[in-house]
Structures are given as C-alpha cells and as structure tokens.
Amino acid sequence: MDAPGEPSDAVTLITVLGPVQAWRGGIKLDLGSPQQRGVLAALVLASRRSLTADGLIDSVWGEDPPRTARETIRTYVSRLNRVLAPVTYSRMIRFELGRYQLDTTSITTDLDRFRNLVTAASEARTSDDSEAASQHLRHAAALAQGPALVGATGHFVDSARQRLMDLVGSVVENALALDIELGRFEDAGFEPAIAVGDRPASERLVELRMTALSYQGRRAEALTLFDETRRQLREDFGIDPGARLLHLHQEILRGLVEPAPDHNMTPVGTPAGSQERLPPVPLPARTTTLVGRRNELAMITAALTDSVSPAVVGVTGLGGMGKTALAIHAAHLVRSEFSDGQIFLDLGDAAAGDEIAGRLLQYLGVPPDRQPPSAAGRLALWRTLVDGKRLLLILDNVTTPEQVHAVLPSRPGSALLFTTWRRLPAVTGAHWVAVGPLSGPESVVLLRTVSGTSRVETERDAALELAAACSGHPLALHVAGARLLARPNWSIARLVEELRDDLDNPKVMKSDCKIVDAPIVATLERIGDTTASAFRILALSDRLGVTVASASALLDLDERSTVGVLEELVDAHLMLAVSDIAYSHLTLARAYARRQAWQIEGPEACREAQSRLWASRHISRPLQDRGEVDQPIRIVGSPENQALSMRSV
C-alpha cells in the first residue's frame, strides 16, 4: 500500500526503511559509495539531532577509525551536499559549531513519516477511532521496502537495521490486532516478510494469526501454525511456547474459538491485543540525599517515556558523581509508564552480553538449567520473552557496548537506562546525560543534609570553601560531611584546612582520601598507561587550568596530538573543557595526579615537563583574564621540587 503525501519537487526524500536512497521530483539521486550512504543514514537515524564529527566517525568505523577519518567524513558530506541540494539550496547537511545536521526544511525521510504515522495511530486509538488507527499503521508498515539500510555500510548498520525492523514488526502486529478487533479477519493475513526480518519468533504475532485463522473457520491451519511455532522454539531456543499461546492452543482444540458471526466475538480468555504481564521486579530504594540534578532528571525522564521508538538512555560521569542514585531516582519517577515491570541489574564486574541475558532470564523465572546452552540462544530467548512488553531495564556499571547491545529493547514502550564510566560511541541512537560536579550552593545543601543544617548555616562561608575544595564531587562531600559528624568539636574551617593539607600529602584524613581517590584510580586503570601518564604530567602546571599550548609543552607533543589526549581525559571525566582552547582538572583529581606524578613519572621527568612549560610561556591571556589559569596552586614533592615549581610562568 502506497503511503500518502509524497514530498514536493522542492523537498528531497531520503529512505532508510529499505535501501538507502534519495529522491527529488521523482528522480532517484546517486548517493555514492556504501560508506557514504552510511554517513547519510547515520544522520537520518539521529532523529533530527546533530552529530559531532567524532559521532559520525564512531558510526562508520567504530573504535578503530583510519587516521584520515575526519577528512573522509568531510569529503562524504561535501559530495552528499552536491547530490542532495537542488539549485535553490546550498547545503542539505549543515556543519555548525563542530556538528553535522540535516536541513529539516528541505529534507524529509521515510523514518520521519513512519514515526508521524505511528503517532497519528496512537492518537486515533485514544480517540476510539480504530479504523483510522488501522489505516495509519498499515501506511506506516508499507513504508518498509525490504530489510532496512540496504546499500549502506558502517559500524552501526547491523544493530540499527535490527532495531528498525523490530519497529516495523511491532507496527505490523498492532495492525493485525486492530484488524481482528474490527472483524477484518481476512486482512489479518497482512504480514509482509520485510516486517519480520531476522527477529526472533514473536509469540504475539503467532497468537494473532491463530486467532484470525480460527475466526475464519480455518482451525486446522491455526493448529498447524502452532505446531510449527513450537517446533521452531524448541529447535532454536530449547523452550516451549509461553502460557498465553498454550492457552489459546487448548481453547482451539476444545472448539471454544468458533468462526465469528460478527466482529464482536473474541477467543475465550484471549482479548485481542492484550499482553501477558511480567512479574514486577522491585527497584532499589531512592536515596534521600539526591541534591540538584533537575535538568538531568528532566532529560532522562523525557527520553524514557518516548512512545514512538524504544528509549535508550546512557548516564555517564566520574565515579562518585551520583550516576546510580540519579538513574534509580529517574526510574522511580517513570515506573508507572512500564506496566510489565522494572529490572535493576548491577553488572559490577564486567559481564558478557550472554551472561547478562542469563541473569535477566532468571528474573523472568527461567532457571539456569532451563536456559538454552548457547550464548545466542540465551540472548534470543530474552528478546522473545520480553517481546511486546512495557519493560524498564536499568543496567548499572556498564563497561562495554556489547553489554548494551545484547539487551537493547526492540519495541516502542520498553526502555533501557544504563550507567557507565564514559560515553560509548558504538551505542548509536542513545540519549546521553553527563553527570558533572554540583554547584557551590548545591554542594552546601548536600553538606547540610549529611552533617546537619545548623552547623553548616553557622559557617556558611567555610562551607562554601569546603564545597570548592571537594570539587562539587558528591562522594567527597559525603565523606567530608561524615567527618564533620565524627568530629563534633571541629569547625568547618578546620576541616577545610586539614583537607587542603591532605590534598598534598594525606596524613590526618588518609582513609577519607583513599575513598575519594578510588573513582579516579578506577578510571585511570581503564584509560591506558599513556593517557594516565599524560593526566599526571598535565597536573604539574602551577596554574588551575592548561591551554592546548601549555599542555603541548608539558606533554612534549604537537598540538593536534595534545588535543586528542585532552579530549580523551574529558571523555573519561578526569578533566573539564573550560573553553575550546583550555582545560582544567577537578581540584581533587589534580591533587591526586600531582602526588602520583612525582611517585610514578619520577622527579626527572616532572622537572623536564615543568621546564618545557616555563620555556614555552604560552599561557592563554584571555583565560588568565577570566581568572581561570592565573592562580598558583601548591606543589607536591621534595623541597627542591617545590622551589622549582614556584618560578614565575
């Protein structure tokens, strides 16, 4: 069935629900190589959001891009603009502020039209207009012209293709349910092969088709379909059909589902379109000390309740910033949206995708001895059991993209929320929320919550100093607040003094410092020795921040390589990007890095790095004027090193 509303000659249509193609005025455009088509498809799948050059590079090549990747992306975009743009438009793909985005005023996509039709169907269903809803869903399904993303290559293509086909399959199933509800049982045979693709067997689809066949008096065909499905499930996954399908099978065998005289008849015990509910899994309790994070909560809850596509939300930040507390709080706020349950799983030690699937299957009542022996079987069984459910899955402490890919939701209505130490570029289509330091006032509120209101309010200025010394890091603030509780005779000002001394050489609060240092240590173990070494060397600057030029001098690298190192540290949340040319450590991270620099890199390497910095004299004047790099900080090490470090820069 052709979808209505073809674009005008002035608008370019791009398709991804089938071959990746572009049309204007009825003429098909030449989109070039498969990789170039992959770049265009990645921009379409971004759902009108812009993508950085790094984001496009990750989509095309993953974690192993060629050295010329950035230049290749620019070439592809330039070629695509020449092909896509009519005479009246200069650029269909805009590049602004380091980000690429499609020009939505002159481009439409079949994916946009698909989503609009699904939304229209949902609105019609809400208005009790089942006929209109059915037509919208059929138009949406008809937009799929074969397996998605044909003709495009790229790191993201396989996973994105499966998700798109799952979306189309979900629409087909909903359309079948409406056909049965409307009494159009012959139409319930509507099942284009393209809507199923490589998806695991959908018991809901089988149930709907068996129901339609029974209503038409084709009982034998319905029973044959059940036998074929049971054989497939046993061969592929080593399991039997679920309770709903078994129940329907028994009802048909007993003759309780008779040919329907009119469209109002439904199978006994099987309301059309109803869902078997999963048992709810309690979420961990919400923390009572979550402070701030209003913007982050708003972004997470909005993304999780997206009704058009399966929501995938990643929460990233340095350990101790409160990622888990934020995720749990957000999950509680939206739990009413997920009627089939919520599952919280702390991965802890890294686990492979099939191991995660095995643990999730146990949550759903499938013991290990009844799970398929193969990794692929466990993953497929997980997808089969949650197919068509409204389920919220929260994965804590994700470390690899494969852990996410293994359990990605395939349908609108389900959602995946996960926390991780850094952004995972290979997880395409995810909404990313970064959790950074708390502001000064928010930090004081947290201190007040932990150690008591009256004490903090009595020494408000000292509390702000303590918050700054803790870098707005919630874990550090909790530790500082606990120290205040344990030392009722200490003033906050004294705690600030002790903390500043211990930042250089932990003695008084050595055990507390170990707790605060732990997330930094864990991150350094993940980023590799070269980047960890750079993190330590960069802390040797006697300024609060470093420009690219001064960092280049410290690391003895060219500026392009230096930017790469700095951006890696920003992605790992060990440094902050102050501007496009300046970066800064968190106070706590800098103190740890400086201590480690003299111990691990050695005095000679540290002195050489500082000498290069002094010789370069390239501290950024605009940054100094803002007071971000012109304040000296205390130097750690021997008296000789301290003397060297106090030289003027």
XYZ file of C-alpha atoms in Angstrom:
649
model
C 0.000 0.000 0.000
C 1.454 3.340 -1.005
C 1.845 5.866 1.782
C 0.070 9.199 1.195
C 1.669 12.585 0.964
C 4.628 12.301 -1.382
C 7.095 15.190 -0.949
C 7.057 18.088 -3.385
C 9.714 18.607 -6.028
C 11.406 21.137 -3.752
C 11.824 18.566 -0.972
C 14.291 15.685 -1.029
C 13.038 12.325 0.280
C 15.584 10.033 1.932
C 14.658 6.414 2.659
C 16.246 4.068 5.204
C 13.398 1.560 5.780
C 14.705 -0.487 2.877
C 17.505 0.587 0.505
C 19.230 3.836 1.494
C 18.096 6.079 -1.350
C 17.203 9.683 -2.062
C 14.558 11.066 -4.422
C 13.667 14.547 -5.642
C 10.910 15.288 -8.111
C 10.501 11.578 -8.852
C 14.184 11.235 -9.796
C 16.450 8.898 -7.830
C 19.725 10.512 -6.790
C 23.121 8.820 -6.839
C 24.282 8.680 -3.208
C 27.684 7.231 -3.968
C 29.578 4.534 -2.104
C 28.083 2.304 0.627
C 30.174 4.077 3.263
C 28.961 7.481 2.049
C 25.396 6.180 2.265
C 26.206 5.056 5.792
C 27.105 8.632 6.759
C 23.758 9.864 5.405
C 21.874 7.054 7.176
C 23.564 7.885 10.481
C 22.370 11.488 10.180
C 18.833 10.316 9.393
C 18.807 7.963 12.395
C 19.947 10.795 14.660
C 16.265 11.823 14.673
C 16.870 15.444 13.754
C 19.623 15.777 16.321
C 23.042 16.991 15.264
C 26.095 14.723 15.344
C 29.689 15.661 16.039
C 32.387 14.619 13.616
C 33.523 12.103 16.231
C 29.973 10.755 16.434
C 29.883 10.185 12.673
C 33.333 8.607 12.746
C 32.199 6.240 15.502
C 29.101 5.322 13.498
C 31.084 4.472 10.376
C 34.278 2.913 11.762
C 33.629 2.195 15.441
C 36.608 2.283 17.766
C 39.214 1.692 15.045
C 38.888 4.569 12.554
C 41.587 5.297 9.962
C 43.877 8.280 10.517
C 42.143 10.131 7.701
C 38.635 9.540 9.103
C 37.849 13.201 9.799
C 38.897 14.280 6.316
C 36.949 11.379 4.790
C 33.783 12.448 6.633
C 34.191 15.997 5.285
C 34.596 14.597 1.770
C 31.487 12.413 2.072
C 29.403 15.318 3.388
C 30.618 17.586 0.608
C 29.708 15.007 -2.043
C 26.313 14.362 -0.461
C 25.556 18.084 -0.420
C 26.318 18.318 -4.136
C 23.961 15.410 -4.851
C 21.150 16.263 -2.449
C 20.906 20.017 -2.846
C 18.738 21.463 -5.613
C 19.761 24.731 -7.189
C 17.902 26.767 -4.562
C 19.689 25.179 -1.609
C 23.385 25.358 -0.862
C 23.679 22.710 1.845
C 21.358 19.887 2.822
C 23.817 18.808 5.526
C 24.867 21.757 7.658
C 28.072 21.936 9.686
C 27.861 24.417 12.544
C 29.788 24.636 15.803
C 31.523 21.361 15.086
C 28.276 19.399 14.494
C 26.565 17.964 11.400
C 22.786 18.093 10.926
C 20.281 17.551 8.122
C 18.374 20.595 6.875
C 14.874 19.681 8.036
C 13.251 22.428 5.952
C 14.216 20.812 2.657
C 14.591 17.124 3.529
C 12.014 14.574 4.639
C 12.686 10.925 5.460
C 10.594 7.772 5.416
C 11.560 7.289 9.069
C 10.035 10.664 9.987
C 6.879 9.756 8.071
C 6.822 6.332 9.756
C 7.028 7.914 13.207
C 4.392 10.513 12.376
C 2.000 7.788 11.223
C 2.600 5.745 14.379
C 1.916 8.826 16.482
C -1.251 9.535 14.482
C -2.373 5.925 15.043
C -1.826 6.280 18.778
C -3.861 9.492 18.844
C -6.651 7.890 16.810
C -6.698 4.918 19.154
C -7.000 7.264 22.126
C -9.995 8.860 20.390
C -11.585 5.416 19.873
C -11.171 5.699 16.095
C -9.868 2.195 15.453
C -10.482 2.430 11.703
C -8.219 5.464 11.351
C -5.627 3.896 13.635
C -5.563 0.763 11.482
C -5.072 2.757 8.297
C -2.240 4.784 9.833
C -0.451 1.644 10.981
C -0.828 -0.005 7.579
C 0.557 3.072 5.858
C 3.482 3.065 8.294
C 4.262 -0.625 7.706
C 4.025 -0.126 3.934
C 6.912 2.343 4.096
C 9.277 -0.579 4.720
C 10.530 -1.713 1.314
C 12.749 -4.591 2.401
C 15.419 -5.040 5.063
C 16.421 -1.628 6.400
C 19.613 0.228 5.455
C 20.362 -1.884 2.383
C 23.266 -0.459 0.422
C 24.872 1.277 3.421
C 27.884 0.091 5.376
C 29.202 1.219 8.713
C 29.864 0.063 12.243
C 26.322 0.959 13.309
C 24.407 -0.621 10.432
C 23.742 -4.154 11.710
C 22.354 -3.136 15.108
C 20.429 -0.194 13.625
C 18.921 -2.423 10.917
C 17.632 -4.888 13.512
C 16.094 -2.125 15.603
C 14.356 -0.598 12.589
C 12.957 -3.944 11.520
C 11.761 -4.578 15.065
C 9.924 -1.253 14.958
C 8.236 -2.184 11.708
C 7.388 -5.631 13.080
C 5.765 -4.059 16.123
C 3.599 -1.876 13.885
C 2.522 -4.892 11.828
C 1.457 -6.752 14.960
C -0.554 -3.792 16.221
C -2.205 -3.520 12.818
C -3.164 -7.203 12.949
C -4.669 -6.762 16.408
C -6.812 -3.896 15.118
C -7.912 -5.934 12.088
C -9.199 -8.634 14.429
C -10.888 -6.073 16.634
C -12.619 -4.600 13.581
C -13.728 -8.038 12.360
C -11.482 -7.978 9.267
C -10.137 -11.478 9.759
C -9.068 -11.965 6.144
C -6.979 -8.799 6.392
C -5.176 -10.305 9.380
C -3.062 -12.238 6.901
C -1.253 -8.949 6.296
C 2.309 -9.920 7.179
C 4.983 -8.656 4.814
C 8.181 -10.630 5.252
C 10.092 -7.383 5.488
C 8.299 -6.643 8.751
C 9.768 -9.700 10.417
C 13.330 -9.869 9.090
C 15.713 -11.629 11.458
C 13.639 -11.001 14.565
C 13.223 -13.919 16.973
C 9.855 -15.652 16.761
C 7.149 -13.322 18.094
C 4.565 -15.266 20.042
C 2.225 -12.300 19.862
C 2.292 -12.428 16.058
C 1.585 -16.163 16.106
C -1.255 -15.652 18.581
C -2.871 -13.015 16.388
C -2.615 -15.123 13.255
C -4.001 -18.213 15.022
C -6.888 -16.108 16.301
C -7.658 -14.723 12.826
C -7.486 -18.185 11.258
C -9.842 -19.597 13.896
C -12.363 -16.816 13.335
C -12.339 -17.657 9.616
C -13.104 -21.305 10.391
C -9.580 -22.380 9.407
C -8.982 -24.353 12.594
C -6.580 -26.887 11.081
C -4.331 -24.121 9.736
C -4.299 -22.442 13.154
C -3.221 -25.683 14.842
C -0.574 -26.287 12.170
C 0.817 -22.824 12.767
C 1.049 -23.603 16.493
C 2.899 -26.883 15.809
C 5.379 -25.101 13.532
C 5.972 -22.405 16.130
C 6.500 -24.935 18.927
C 8.992 -26.863 16.801
C 10.884 -23.667 15.963
C 11.060 -22.587 19.619
C 12.341 -25.986 20.685
C 14.949 -26.177 17.930
C 16.172 -22.621 18.255
C 15.863 -21.961 21.989
C 15.111 -25.262 23.689
C 11.819 -23.983 25.159
C 8.090 -24.442 24.751
C 5.607 -21.714 23.816
C 4.505 -19.338 26.553
C 1.399 -19.634 28.708
C -0.784 -17.401 26.504
C -0.061 -19.339 23.337
C -0.536 -22.689 25.083
C -3.861 -21.483 26.462
C -5.064 -20.345 23.032
C -3.976 -23.687 21.563
C -6.074 -25.555 24.136
C -9.068 -23.300 23.510
C -8.918 -24.032 19.771
C -8.516 -27.784 20.368
C -11.578 -27.787 22.624
C -13.609 -25.928 20.000
C -14.111 -22.850 22.167
C -12.881 -20.470 19.457
C -15.518 -20.799 16.773
C -15.903 -18.954 13.466
C -17.069 -15.455 14.319
C -20.584 -14.473 13.195
C -19.673 -10.842 13.693
C -16.709 -8.744 14.649
C -17.578 -8.596 18.359
C -16.594 -12.193 19.152
C -13.206 -12.766 20.799
C -11.463 -16.004 21.845
C -12.229 -17.285 25.329
C -9.615 -15.924 27.724
C -7.722 -14.134 24.952
C -8.766 -10.499 24.469
C -7.395 -9.207 21.197
C -4.269 -7.163 21.641
C -3.903 -7.868 25.374
C -0.499 -8.553 26.873
C 0.759 -11.115 29.374
C 2.331 -9.136 32.199
C 5.759 -9.856 33.530
C 6.156 -10.053 37.299
C 7.288 -6.676 38.649
C 10.839 -6.501 39.993
C 11.297 -4.001 42.851
C 13.732 -1.178 42.202
C 16.327 -0.226 44.818
C 15.103 2.452 47.202
C 15.607 6.074 46.189
C 18.393 7.863 48.027
C 17.237 10.633 50.317
C 20.301 12.739 49.576
C 19.979 13.296 45.837
C 20.664 17.013 45.513
C 20.226 19.101 42.373
C 20.193 17.210 39.064
C 16.874 18.732 37.968
C 17.993 19.193 34.377
C 19.461 15.716 34.235
C 16.298 14.166 35.671
C 14.159 16.054 33.160
C 16.265 14.828 30.239
C 16.238 11.212 31.421
C 12.515 11.005 32.164
C 11.606 12.692 28.877
C 13.732 10.238 26.898
C 12.483 7.173 28.792
C 8.850 7.957 28.079
C 9.302 8.418 24.324
C 6.355 6.476 22.925
C 7.499 6.322 19.299
C 10.807 4.492 19.490
C 12.475 2.297 22.127
C 14.252 4.607 24.558
C 17.936 4.059 25.315
C 19.492 6.438 27.838
C 23.117 6.403 28.986
C 24.206 8.219 32.147
C 27.914 8.908 32.315
C 30.274 10.623 34.726
C 33.227 10.150 37.069
C 32.690 7.573 39.779
C 31.121 9.061 42.884
C 29.218 11.751 40.956
C 25.914 10.022 41.705
C 25.108 8.275 38.411
C 23.450 5.292 40.080
C 21.411 7.409 42.509
C 20.256 9.573 39.600
C 19.278 6.550 37.475
C 17.321 4.942 40.320
C 15.559 8.222 41.114
C 14.583 8.663 37.457
C 13.375 5.051 37.252
C 11.070 5.597 40.235
C 9.638 8.737 38.629
C 8.630 6.872 35.440
C 7.808 3.426 36.833
C 4.078 3.882 36.199
C 4.873 4.057 32.449
C 6.217 0.480 32.480
C 3.328 -1.746 33.496
C 5.184 -5.009 32.827
C 7.841 -4.362 35.406
C 11.259 -2.903 36.067
C 14.548 -4.764 36.376
C 17.638 -3.290 38.036
C 20.881 -5.166 37.403
C 24.257 -4.109 38.824
C 26.838 -5.558 36.474
C 29.661 -4.975 38.937
C 32.465 -6.968 37.377
C 32.347 -6.853 33.589
C 29.979 -9.456 32.171
C 29.483 -10.595 28.592
C 26.168 -9.942 26.878
C 25.009 -13.563 27.036
C 25.845 -13.720 30.762
C 23.690 -10.636 31.305
C 20.883 -12.277 29.347
C 21.188 -15.358 31.543
C 20.854 -13.291 34.715
C 17.886 -11.409 33.279
C 16.179 -14.665 32.326
C 16.363 -15.728 35.970
C 14.495 -12.536 36.880
C 11.776 -13.681 34.473
C 11.526 -17.092 36.105
C 13.722 -19.151 33.762
C 16.227 -21.072 35.949
C 19.743 -21.723 34.572
C 19.019 -25.409 33.913
C 16.128 -24.446 31.586
C 18.040 -21.801 29.669
C 19.458 -22.534 26.191
C 23.078 -23.742 26.378
C 24.348 -21.389 23.683
C 25.010 -17.673 24.111
C 22.921 -16.845 21.046
C 20.055 -18.927 22.402
C 20.002 -17.101 25.743
C 20.027 -13.722 24.032
C 17.269 -14.768 21.641
C 15.158 -16.198 24.464
C 15.445 -12.935 26.407
C 14.241 -10.973 23.383
C 11.411 -13.419 22.816
C 10.113 -13.304 26.384
C 10.085 -9.504 26.582
C 8.771 -9.024 23.066
C 5.812 -6.650 23.157
C 6.195 -5.810 26.857
C 6.379 -2.417 28.549
C 9.549 -3.063 30.489
C 12.127 -0.745 32.037
C 15.608 -2.241 32.319
C 18.286 -0.454 34.347
C 21.877 -1.645 33.933
C 24.361 -0.202 36.419
C 28.117 -0.035 35.787
C 28.157 -0.923 32.092
C 31.683 -1.124 30.706
C 31.336 -2.244 27.067
C 28.952 -1.541 24.158
C 28.305 -5.276 23.800
C 26.624 -5.347 27.213
C 24.116 -2.782 25.966
C 23.619 -4.256 22.501
C 22.752 -7.643 23.999
C 19.605 -6.375 25.724
C 18.510 -3.374 23.656
C 14.716 -3.013 23.598
C 13.219 -3.673 20.192
C 9.825 -2.011 20.523
C 8.311 1.304 21.482
C 7.162 1.175 25.071
C 10.198 -0.571 26.514
C 13.281 1.329 27.625
C 16.876 0.784 28.677
C 18.599 3.073 31.177
C 22.245 2.398 31.910
C 25.168 3.991 33.733
C 28.740 3.858 32.512
C 32.091 5.449 33.224
C 32.303 7.150 29.832
C 30.241 7.618 26.681
C 30.144 4.518 24.470
C 30.142 5.782 20.859
C 29.238 2.357 19.489
C 25.824 2.555 21.199
C 24.136 4.517 18.435
C 20.860 6.313 18.981
C 21.293 6.614 22.745
C 20.398 9.767 24.644
C 23.472 10.697 26.702
C 23.287 12.547 30.017
C 26.585 13.610 31.632
C 26.680 13.977 35.403
C 29.199 16.614 36.474
C 30.105 18.413 39.708
C 27.444 20.058 41.832
C 27.336 23.835 42.007
C 28.536 25.617 45.153
C 25.038 26.138 46.605
C 24.036 22.554 45.748
C 27.196 21.267 47.446
C 26.318 23.206 50.596
C 22.816 21.706 50.551
C 24.346 18.226 50.387
C 26.722 19.017 53.263
C 23.777 20.300 55.270
C 21.819 17.109 54.535
C 24.688 14.875 55.663
C 26.103 16.778 58.650
C 23.214 18.890 59.895
C 21.621 22.199 58.994
C 22.608 24.369 61.970
C 26.306 23.581 61.760
C 26.556 24.425 58.068
C 24.461 27.579 58.333
C 26.625 28.825 61.222
C 29.731 28.631 58.996
C 28.233 29.336 55.599
C 31.402 30.831 54.065
C 33.562 27.976 55.344
C 31.003 25.516 53.969
C 31.342 27.097 50.526
C 35.139 26.773 50.814
C 34.750 23.124 51.770
C 32.437 22.564 48.802
C 35.038 24.110 46.476
C 37.821 22.008 47.999
C 35.664 18.915 47.356
C 35.217 19.983 43.703
C 31.442 19.642 43.994
C 32.005 15.874 43.977
C 29.101 14.206 45.843
C 31.203 11.313 47.153
C 33.817 13.735 48.524
C 31.076 15.877 50.048
C 29.546 12.814 51.720
C 32.949 11.859 53.126
C 33.562 15.414 54.360
C 30.108 15.556 55.928
C 30.691 12.220 57.656
C 33.998 13.537 59.013
C 32.166 16.527 60.472
C 29.687 14.218 62.167
C 32.541 12.151 63.588
C 34.309 15.290 64.872
C 31.606 17.409 66.538
C 34.269 19.605 68.122
C 35.829 20.543 64.785
C 34.792 23.682 62.971
C 34.176 23.524 59.229
C 37.072 25.951 58.798
C 39.403 23.459 60.486
C 38.151 20.670 58.224
C 38.891 22.856 55.193
C 42.434 23.453 56.465
C 43.027 19.755 57.118
C 41.608 18.828 53.719
C 43.834 21.278 51.879
C 46.899 19.930 53.658
C 45.875 16.338 52.932
C 45.348 17.073 49.245
C 49.126 17.481 49.032
C 50.161 14.724 51.421
C 47.368 12.720 53.099
C 48.035 12.213 56.800
C 45.184 13.340 59.035
C 42.386 12.126 56.758
C 44.305 9.453 54.872
C 41.463 6.905 54.970
C 38.987 9.504 53.707
C 41.322 10.436 50.851
C 41.535 6.801 49.777
C 37.755 6.668 49.456
C 37.671 9.848 47.383
C 40.638 8.755 45.237
C 39.085 5.357 44.430
C 36.951 6.511 41.439
C 39.962 8.305 39.948
C 42.114 5.198 40.394
C 39.443 3.020 38.740
C 39.187 5.364 35.755
C 42.962 5.547 35.308
C 43.108 1.752 35.153
C 40.662 1.839 32.229
C 42.149 4.572 30.053
C 45.549 3.017 29.425
C 49.060 3.813 30.603
C 49.835 6.529 28.035
C 46.749 8.614 28.765
C 47.116 8.053 32.515
C 50.688 9.314 32.322
C 49.521 12.419 30.457
C 46.891 13.006 33.162
C 49.628 13.072 35.797
C 52.026 15.242 33.798
C 49.351 17.828 32.991
C 48.768 18.328 36.718
C 52.324 19.674 37.066
C 51.270 23.066 35.747
C 51.265 25.656 38.513
C 48.038 27.093 37.135
C 44.482 25.950 37.719
C 43.999 25.242 34.028
C 46.074 24.488 30.964
C 45.720 25.754 27.437
C 46.385 23.499 24.489
C 49.722 25.260 24.026
C 50.866 24.808 27.620
C 49.611 21.212 27.660
C 51.555 20.592 24.448
C 54.702 21.855 26.165
C 54.139 19.718 29.265
C 53.498 16.553 27.234
C 56.115 17.320 24.559
C 53.561 16.651 21.813
C 52.309 18.573 18.816
C 49.063 20.462 19.433
C 46.876 18.099 17.387
C 48.041 15.091 19.408
C 47.667 17.093 22.599
C 44.041 17.921 21.831
C 43.405 14.208 21.309
C 44.838 13.399 24.742
C 42.918 16.222 26.428
C 39.651 15.151 24.840
C 40.226 11.561 25.995
C 40.616 12.860 29.540
C 37.465 14.959 29.196
C 35.548 11.911 27.923
C 36.839 9.984 30.957
C 35.653 12.872 33.200
C 39.145 13.382 34.589
C 39.352 16.893 33.151
C 36.890 19.630 32.227
C 36.780 21.545 28.942
C 36.866 25.177 30.080
C 36.767 26.520 26.527
C 37.810 25.396 23.069
C 41.476 26.009 23.954
C 41.623 25.464 27.716
C 41.109 22.551 30.073
C 41.178 22.046 33.820
C 41.398 19.246 36.364
C 38.955 18.906 39.203
C 40.736 20.059 42.379
C 40.650 16.564 43.884
C 41.778 14.900 40.662
C 44.634 17.384 40.244
C 45.867 16.797 43.783
C 45.905 13.037 43.238
C 47.558 13.406 39.841
C 50.331 15.624 41.207
C 51.137 13.201 44.015
C 51.254 10.338 41.551
C 53.352 12.298 39.039
C 56.329 12.599 41.363
C 55.988 8.974 42.501
C 55.297 7.266 39.153
C 56.739 9.520 36.450
C 59.743 10.362 38.625
C 61.358 13.674 39.661
C 63.461 13.956 36.499
C 60.516 13.588 34.113
C 58.472 16.038 36.192
C 61.244 18.657 36.191
C 61.701 18.281 32.436
C 57.972 18.756 31.840
C 57.896 21.886 34.011
C 60.982 23.251 32.268
C 59.304 22.851 28.875
C 56.255 24.669 30.199
C 58.302 27.569 31.578
C 60.229 27.829 28.310
C 57.094 27.910 26.185
C 55.446 30.842 28.026
C 52.211 30.225 26.103
C 49.592 30.512 28.843
C 46.419 31.874 27.236
C 45.932 35.580 28.065
C 42.102 35.514 27.566
C 41.904 32.642 30.028
C 44.107 34.469 32.524
C 41.837 37.477 32.276
C 38.928 35.303 33.360
C 40.908 34.140 36.379
C 40.840 30.507 35.327
C 44.554 29.760 34.959
C 46.342 32.556 36.736
C 46.038 31.303 40.314
C 49.072 29.308 41.510
C 48.433 26.057 43.312
C 50.663 24.370 45.831
C 53.281 21.967 44.554
C 53.774 18.473 45.896
C 57.119 16.802 46.335
C 60.518 17.410 47.846
C 61.643 20.909 48.911
C 63.774 21.018 45.749
C 60.759 20.336 43.599
C 58.705 22.909 45.491
C 61.338 25.532 44.874
C 61.474 24.724 41.182
C 57.732 24.900 40.872
C 57.409 28.376 42.306
C 59.257 30.015 39.464
C 57.243 32.557 37.576
C 55.486 31.377 34.466
